[in-house]
Short mmCIF file of C-alpha atoms in Angstrom, two decimals:
data_model
loop_
_atom_site.label_atom_id
_atom_site.label_comp_id
_atom_site.label_asym_id
_atom_site.label_seq_id
_atom_site.Cartn_x
_atom_site.Cartn_y
_atom_site.Cartn_z
CA MET V 1412 131.14 127.87 66.24
CA SER V 1413 127.55 128.25 67.41
CA THR V 1414 126.11 131.74 67.79
CA MET V 1415 123.76 133.42 70.23
CA ARG V 1416 122.02 136.76 70.61
CA ALA V 1417 123.42 139.42 72.90
CA ILE V 1418 123.18 143.13 73.60
CA LEU V 1419 126.04 144.65 71.61
CA ILE V 1420 127.36 148.20 71.24
CA LYS V 1421 127.67 149.75 67.82
CA ASP V 1422 131.27 150.95 67.29
CA GLY V 1423 132.29 149.31 70.58
CA HIS V 1424 131.19 152.22 72.77
CA GLY V 1425 128.99 155.26 72.64
CA PRO V 1426 125.58 156.64 73.64
CA ILE V 1427 122.60 154.57 74.74
CA GLU V 1428 121.30 154.56 71.17
CA ASN V 1429 124.29 152.38 70.19
CA LEU V 1430 122.89 149.42 72.12
CA TYR V 1431 121.28 146.73 69.96
CA ILE V 1432 120.53 143.00 69.90
CA GLY V 1433 122.89 141.19 67.56
CA GLU V 1434 124.56 137.85 66.88
CA THR V 1435 127.85 136.83 68.48
CA ASP V 1436 129.75 133.64 69.30
CA LYS V 1437 128.15 131.40 71.90
CA PRO V 1438 130.64 130.71 74.71
CA VAL V 1439 131.99 127.20 75.32
CA PRO V 1440 132.73 126.23 78.94
CA THR V 1441 136.33 125.41 79.71
CA LYS V 1442 137.78 123.66 82.76
CA GLY V 1443 135.93 124.65 85.92
CA GLU V 1444 133.30 126.66 84.05
CA VAL V 1445 129.55 126.28 83.72
CA LEU V 1446 127.45 127.42 80.76
CA VAL V 1447 124.21 129.07 81.86
CA LYS V 1448 121.20 130.00 79.75
CA ILE V 1449 120.27 133.43 81.08
CA VAL V 1450 116.72 134.26 82.14
CA ALA V 1451 117.35 137.73 83.60
CA PHE V 1452 120.24 140.11 84.26
CA GLY V 1453 120.76 143.20 86.40
CA LEU V 1454 121.83 146.69 85.36
CA ASN V 1455 124.66 148.39 87.22
CA ARG V 1456 126.22 151.85 87.00
CA MET V 1457 129.44 150.31 85.68
CA ASP V 1458 127.50 149.16 82.59
CA HIS V 1459 126.74 152.80 81.84
CA TYR V 1460 130.41 153.77 82.15
CA GLN V 1461 131.61 150.78 80.14
CA ARG V 1462 129.15 151.55 77.36
CA GLN V 1463 130.66 155.04 77.16
CA GLY V 1464 134.18 153.60 77.01
CA GLY V 1465 135.11 154.78 80.50
CA TYR V 1466 135.30 151.52 82.46
CA PRO V 1467 138.20 149.10 81.96
CA ILE V 1468 137.22 145.50 81.31
CA PRO V 1469 139.11 143.03 83.54
CA PRO V 1470 141.67 140.88 81.68
CA GLY V 1471 140.03 137.81 80.18
CA ALA V 1472 136.46 139.05 80.72
CA SER V 1473 133.86 139.28 77.97
CA SER V 1474 133.47 142.68 76.33
CA ILE V 1475 129.70 142.21 76.45
CA LEU V 1476 128.09 144.27 79.22
CA GLY V 1477 126.69 142.79 82.42
CA VAL V 1478 128.09 141.21 85.58
CA GLU V 1479 125.10 139.50 87.25
CA PHE V 1480 122.39 137.13 86.09
CA SER V 1481 120.02 134.27 86.86
CA GLY V 1482 119.42 131.23 84.69
CA ARG V 1483 119.66 127.47 84.16
CA VAL V 1484 122.81 125.37 83.80
CA THR V 1485 122.97 123.89 80.29
CA GLU V 1486 126.52 122.53 80.01
CA LEU V 1487 129.45 121.68 82.28
CA GLY V 1488 133.13 122.23 81.63
CA GLU V 1489 135.80 119.70 82.55
CA GLY V 1490 136.09 118.99 86.27
CA VAL V 1491 132.91 120.76 87.40
CA THR V 1492 131.52 118.97 90.45
CA ARG V 1493 129.28 121.49 92.21
CA TRP V 1494 126.58 121.77 89.55
CA ALA V 1495 124.45 119.64 87.24
CA VAL V 1496 122.65 120.39 83.98
CA GLY V 1497 119.24 121.86 84.79
CA ASP V 1498 120.26 123.52 88.08
CA GLU V 1499 118.69 126.91 88.68
CA VAL V 1500 121.38 129.40 89.63
CA PHE V 1501 122.35 133.05 89.91
CA GLY V 1502 125.85 134.40 89.79
CA LEU V 1503 128.58 136.94 89.22
CA VAL V 1504 130.90 137.37 86.23
CA GLY V 1505 133.47 139.83 84.94
CA GLY V 1506 131.28 140.56 81.92
CA GLY V 1507 128.95 139.00 79.38
CA ALA V 1508 125.58 138.86 81.17
CA TYR V 1509 123.68 140.86 78.52
CA ALA V 1510 123.30 137.69 76.46
CA GLU V 1511 121.41 134.43 75.95
CA PHE V 1512 124.26 132.33 77.36
CA ILE V 1513 127.21 132.93 79.65
CA ASN V 1514 130.22 131.07 80.99
CA CYS V 1515 130.73 131.35 84.73
CA ASP V 1516 133.30 129.81 87.05
CA GLU V 1517 131.54 127.21 89.17
CA GLY V 1518 132.64 128.97 92.37
CA LEU V 1519 130.84 132.19 91.44
CA LEU V 1520 127.42 130.59 91.17
CA LEU V 1521 124.77 130.32 93.88
CA LYS V 1522 121.74 128.04 93.94
CA LYS V 1523 118.54 129.96 93.28
CA PRO V 1524 116.18 129.42 96.22
CA GLY V 1525 112.64 128.45 95.33
CA HIS V 1526 111.23 131.50 97.11
CA LEU V 1527 113.06 133.90 94.80
CA SER V 1528 111.85 134.65 91.28
CA TRP V 1529 114.29 134.79 88.38
CA VAL V 1530 114.09 138.59 88.47
CA GLU V 1531 114.73 138.73 92.23
CA ALA V 1532 117.68 136.34 91.99
CA ALA V 1533 119.28 138.38 89.20
CA SER V 1534 119.14 141.48 91.40
CA ILE V 1535 121.28 140.03 94.17
CA PRO V 1536 124.88 139.13 93.16
CA GLU V 1537 126.64 142.43 92.46
CA ASN V 1538 124.64 144.44 95.01
CA TYR V 1539 124.87 142.14 97.97
CA ILE V 1540 128.42 140.95 97.43
CA THR V 1541 129.60 144.56 97.04
CA ALA V 1542 127.63 145.73 100.08
CA TYR V 1543 128.87 142.84 102.21
CA GLN V 1544 132.48 143.44 101.18
CA ALA V 1545 132.28 147.19 101.87
CA LEU V 1546 130.34 147.05 105.10
CA VAL V 1547 131.44 143.81 106.77
CA LYS V 1548 134.84 142.83 105.36
CA TYR V 1549 136.29 146.36 105.26
CA GLY V 1550 133.89 148.44 107.34
CA GLU V 1551 133.86 145.81 110.11
CA VAL V 1552 130.35 146.89 111.09
CA LYS V 1553 129.20 145.63 114.47
CA LYS V 1554 126.30 145.94 116.86
CA GLY V 1555 125.87 149.49 118.13
CA ASP V 1556 127.74 151.17 115.26
CA HIS V 1557 126.47 154.27 113.50
CA VAL V 1558 126.52 153.92 109.70
CA LEU V 1559 126.25 156.41 106.83
CA VAL V 1560 125.32 155.05 103.39
CA HIS V 1561 125.45 157.32 100.34
CA ALA V 1562 123.38 156.61 97.20
CA GLY V 1563 120.92 154.99 99.57
CA ALA V 1564 118.31 154.22 96.91
CA SER V 1565 120.78 152.40 94.66
CA GLY V 1566 120.88 148.62 94.65
CA VAL V 1567 124.10 148.47 96.69
CA GLY V 1568 122.86 151.23 98.98
CA ILE V 1569 119.63 149.39 99.81
CA ALA V 1570 121.58 146.18 100.45
CA ALA V 1571 124.07 147.97 102.72
CA ILE V 1572 121.32 149.65 104.74
CA GLN V 1573 119.60 146.35 105.45
CA ILE V 1574 122.81 144.46 106.21
CA ALA V 1575 123.83 147.19 108.67
CA ARG V 1576 120.47 146.91 110.41
CA GLU V 1577 120.74 143.13 110.50
CA PHE V 1578 124.17 143.46 112.16
CA GLY V 1579 122.61 145.60 114.88
CA ALA V 1580 123.71 149.09 113.85
CA ALA V 1581 122.37 151.74 116.26
CA THR V 1582 121.59 154.14 113.41
CA VAL V 1583 121.77 153.93 109.63
CA THR V 1584 121.65 157.28 107.83
CA ALA V 1585 121.06 157.18 104.08
CA THR V 1586 121.52 160.00 101.60
CA ALA V 1587 119.61 160.51 98.36
CA SER V 1588 118.51 163.39 96.16
CA THR V 1589 114.71 163.42 96.40
CA ALA V 1590 112.10 163.40 99.16
CA GLU V 1591 110.39 160.46 97.45
CA LYS V 1592 113.50 158.29 97.70
CA LEU V 1593 114.23 159.36 101.28
CA ASN V 1594 110.68 158.66 102.45
CA TRP V 1595 110.77 155.25 100.80
CA LEU V 1596 114.11 154.34 102.42
CA ARG V 1597 112.65 155.06 105.87
CA SER V 1598 109.45 153.15 105.12
CA ILE V 1599 110.86 149.76 104.14
CA PRO V 1600 111.42 147.04 106.79
CA ASN V 1601 114.97 147.29 108.14
CA GLY V 1602 115.36 150.50 106.15
CA ALA V 1603 117.24 153.65 107.07
CA THR V 1604 116.66 155.03 110.55
CA HIS V 1605 117.52 158.54 109.31
CA THR V 1606 117.80 160.16 105.89
CA VAL V 1607 119.43 163.27 104.45
CA ASN V 1608 118.90 165.08 101.16
CA TYR V 1609 122.51 165.73 100.16
CA ARG V 1610 121.46 168.47 97.76
CA THR V 1611 119.72 170.62 100.37
CA GLU V 1612 121.16 169.46 103.71
CA ASP V 1613 124.61 169.08 105.30
CA PHE V 1614 124.89 165.36 105.96
CA ALA V 1615 127.94 165.81 108.20
CA ALA V 1616 126.00 168.14 110.48
CA GLU V 1617 122.96 165.85 110.43
CA VAL V 1618 124.86 162.71 111.47
CA LYS V 1619 126.52 164.65 114.28
CA LYS V 1620 123.03 165.47 115.58
CA THR V 1621 121.90 161.86 115.16
CA THR V 1622 124.91 160.48 117.04
CA ASN V 1623 125.01 163.16 119.78
CA GLY V 1624 128.21 164.62 118.39
CA LYS V 1625 130.14 161.36 118.06
CA GLY V 1626 129.97 160.86 114.31
CA VAL V 1627 129.52 157.64 112.36
CA ASP V 1628 131.66 154.53 112.64
CA VAL V 1629 131.26 153.43 109.03
CA VAL V 1630 130.76 155.35 105.77
CA ILE V 1631 129.94 153.66 102.46
CA ASP V 1632 130.67 156.15 99.67
CA PHE V 1633 130.07 156.08 95.91
CA VAL V 1634 130.37 159.81 95.26
CA GLY V 1635 134.00 160.77 95.82
CA GLN V 1636 135.19 164.34 95.32
CA SER V 1637 132.10 166.35 96.34
CA HIS V 1638 131.53 164.29 99.50
CA TRP V 1639 135.16 163.85 100.60
CA ALA V 1640 135.49 166.63 103.19
CA LYS V 1641 132.08 166.02 104.74
CA ASN V 1642 132.72 162.27 104.86
CA VAL V 1643 135.90 162.83 106.86
CA GLU V 1644 134.03 165.29 109.08
CA SER V 1645 131.23 162.75 109.58
CA LEU V 1646 133.50 159.97 110.82
CA ALA V 1647 133.96 159.24 114.51
CA ILE V 1648 137.23 158.33 116.22
CA ASP V 1649 138.51 155.07 114.68
CA GLY V 1650 135.96 155.43 111.88
CA ARG V 1651 136.15 153.40 108.68
CA MET V 1652 135.19 154.51 105.17
CA THR V 1653 134.92 152.31 102.10
CA ILE V 1654 134.98 154.11 98.74
CA LEU V 1655 133.23 152.11 96.01
CA ALA V 1656 133.05 154.73 93.24
CA THR V 1657 133.82 158.37 92.49
CA MET V 1658 130.71 159.54 90.67
CA SER V 1659 131.40 163.24 91.30
CA GLY V 1660 135.08 163.04 90.33
CA ASN V 1661 138.41 161.50 91.32
CA GLU V 1662 140.40 164.55 92.41
CA VAL V 1663 140.07 166.52 95.64
CA SER V 1664 141.81 169.88 95.28
CA THR V 1665 142.87 170.24 98.93
CA VAL V 1666 143.02 167.62 101.66
CA ASN V 1667 143.50 168.24 105.38
CA LEU V 1668 145.32 165.15 106.66
CA GLY V 1669 144.89 166.21 110.28
CA PRO V 1670 141.48 164.59 110.92
CA ILE V 1671 142.63 161.34 109.31
CA LEU V 1672 145.62 161.27 111.65
CA TYR V 1673 144.02 162.47 114.86
CA LYS V 1674 140.78 160.51 114.48
CA ARG V 1675 142.75 157.39 113.46
CA LEU V 1676 140.59 156.93 110.37
CA ARG V 1677 140.83 154.03 107.96
CA ILE V 1678 139.92 154.75 104.34
CA GLN V 1679 139.66 151.79 101.97
CA GLY V 1680 139.10 151.88 98.23
CA SER V 1681 137.50 148.82 96.73
CA THR V 1682 136.20 147.43 93.46
CA LEU V 1683 134.81 143.93 93.09
CA ARG V 1684 134.97 143.35 89.35
CA SER V 1685 138.76 143.66 89.12
CA ARG V 1686 139.39 141.24 91.99
CA SER V 1687 140.95 137.84 91.37
CA LEU V 1688 138.79 134.78 90.85
CA GLN V 1689 140.16 133.35 94.09
CA TYR V 1690 139.20 136.46 96.06
CA GLN V 1691 135.67 136.55 94.63
CA THR V 1692 135.16 132.83 95.20
CA GLU V 1693 136.33 133.03 98.81
CA LEU V 1694 134.03 136.01 99.43
CA ILE V 1695 130.97 134.34 97.91
CA THR V 1696 131.57 131.03 99.69
CA SER V 1697 132.33 132.62 103.08
CA SER V 1698 129.96 131.65 105.88
CA GLY V 1699 129.27 135.30 106.66
CA PHE V 1700 128.07 136.09 103.15
CA ARG V 1701 126.05 132.87 102.90
CA ASP V 1702 124.31 133.79 106.17
CA ILE V 1703 123.26 137.09 104.59
CA ILE V 1704 122.06 135.51 101.33
CA ASP V 1705 120.01 132.94 103.23
CA LYS V 1706 118.03 135.80 104.77
CA VAL V 1707 117.21 137.58 101.49
CA THR V 1708 113.63 137.38 100.23
CA GLY V 1709 111.59 139.26 97.68
CA VAL V 1710 109.71 142.39 98.66
CA ASN V 1711 106.75 140.36 99.98
CA GLY V 1712 108.79 137.48 101.36
CA GLY V 1713 108.89 138.63 104.97
CA GLY V 1714 112.64 138.19 105.40
CA PRO V 1715 114.84 140.58 107.41
CA ILE V 1716 116.67 141.49 104.17
CA ARG V 1717 114.72 142.02 100.97
CA THR V 1718 115.61 142.75 97.39
CA TYR V 1719 113.67 145.59 95.82
CA ILE V 1720 112.97 145.74 92.10
CA HIS V 1721 112.43 149.18 90.59
CA LYS V 1722 111.38 148.04 87.11
CA VAL V 1723 111.66 145.05 84.77
CA TYR V 1724 112.27 145.47 81.04
CA PRO V 1725 112.34 142.94 78.18
CA TRP V 1726 115.74 143.05 76.56
CA THR V 1727 114.18 144.46 73.41
CA GLU V 1728 113.82 147.66 75.49
CA ILE V 1729 117.44 147.77 76.67
CA GLN V 1730 117.82 151.40 75.58
CA SER V 1731 114.86 152.42 77.78
CA ALA V 1732 116.35 150.50 80.70
CA HIS V 1733 119.65 152.35 80.32
CA HIS V 1734 117.87 155.69 80.09
CA GLU V 1735 116.07 154.89 83.37
CA MET V 1736 119.42 154.21 85.06
CA ALA V 1737 121.20 157.18 83.49
CA ASP V 1738 118.41 159.51 84.63
CA ASN V 1739 118.81 158.24 88.21
CA LYS V 1740 115.11 157.47 88.46
CA ASN V 1741 115.37 154.15 90.29
CA SER V 1742 114.73 153.23 93.88
CA GLY V 1743 115.87 149.62 93.79
CA LYS V 1744 117.14 147.44 91.00
CA ILE V 1745 116.53 147.63 87.27
CA ILE V 1746 116.30 144.15 85.77
CA VAL V 1747 116.15 143.00 82.16
CA GLU V 1748 114.60 139.71 81.05
CA VAL V 1749 115.98 137.86 78.04
CA ARG V 1750 112.74 137.54 76.05
#
């Protein structure tokens, strides 16, 4: 079997220093799959957890890190009709993107528009699909809604803020931990209308002020335990909350069910990576999601939705890239180029 280079983890899991470039088997596309030569891939928080041994790999997925990429089609599996060798694409996978080559189901690929660079295209799949799922499919955001987005300076957070604005949200409040991030989120086109430093301010009280006491209609949460009570307090009657992660912990010691009952709240947990291939394909090919993707440009592209790149690393500096993510320094996406 042919080999390729990939980012591997010494001992299978461990600290950042265990990441290295090594040789592994080159994948061979099977029925319905496309082999892509990767140009760039995106970093996500789940990569950090998986590297530490704390994130379960979906059945059948590669154990190599990485779920989003951009690149060129180099080989087609049996029955593939949507793509041709040489096509420029970006896409989503269950794992394996930290590598020179990757197999991807043909339904999880998107055509790379000419106005997007390889780096910009690689920043889109996981962020925008996750944000769309949380905000539109489950949050049912609509014109006039008030929206609260936690981890506002993360890739998914930035995508959710802009999508909410594009859907006509009356206010979009974003939380982050530094004044620099909060100022930036208010400054970008279609950025947050309001911001809150969750370390020094009470975001539940602030959104009540912003909404004249009503509360928000939609909450997108990544934090979990430490934000639970204030999230419930923040929600308006018939409010919807989508929980995408539990960065502060899984367990809430006491829960008052009263507000959930009396405010008729809907609370939805969601992960994208563990979803079925059919679910992911239907989401990516939906007209609603395609409408969003068609509006995405780079930072200088002038579109109503833009993808923001924090920093680009060559893959020889993968440890530095992971340190940047682990230290929570980014406003926007961290991208790695395979070079």
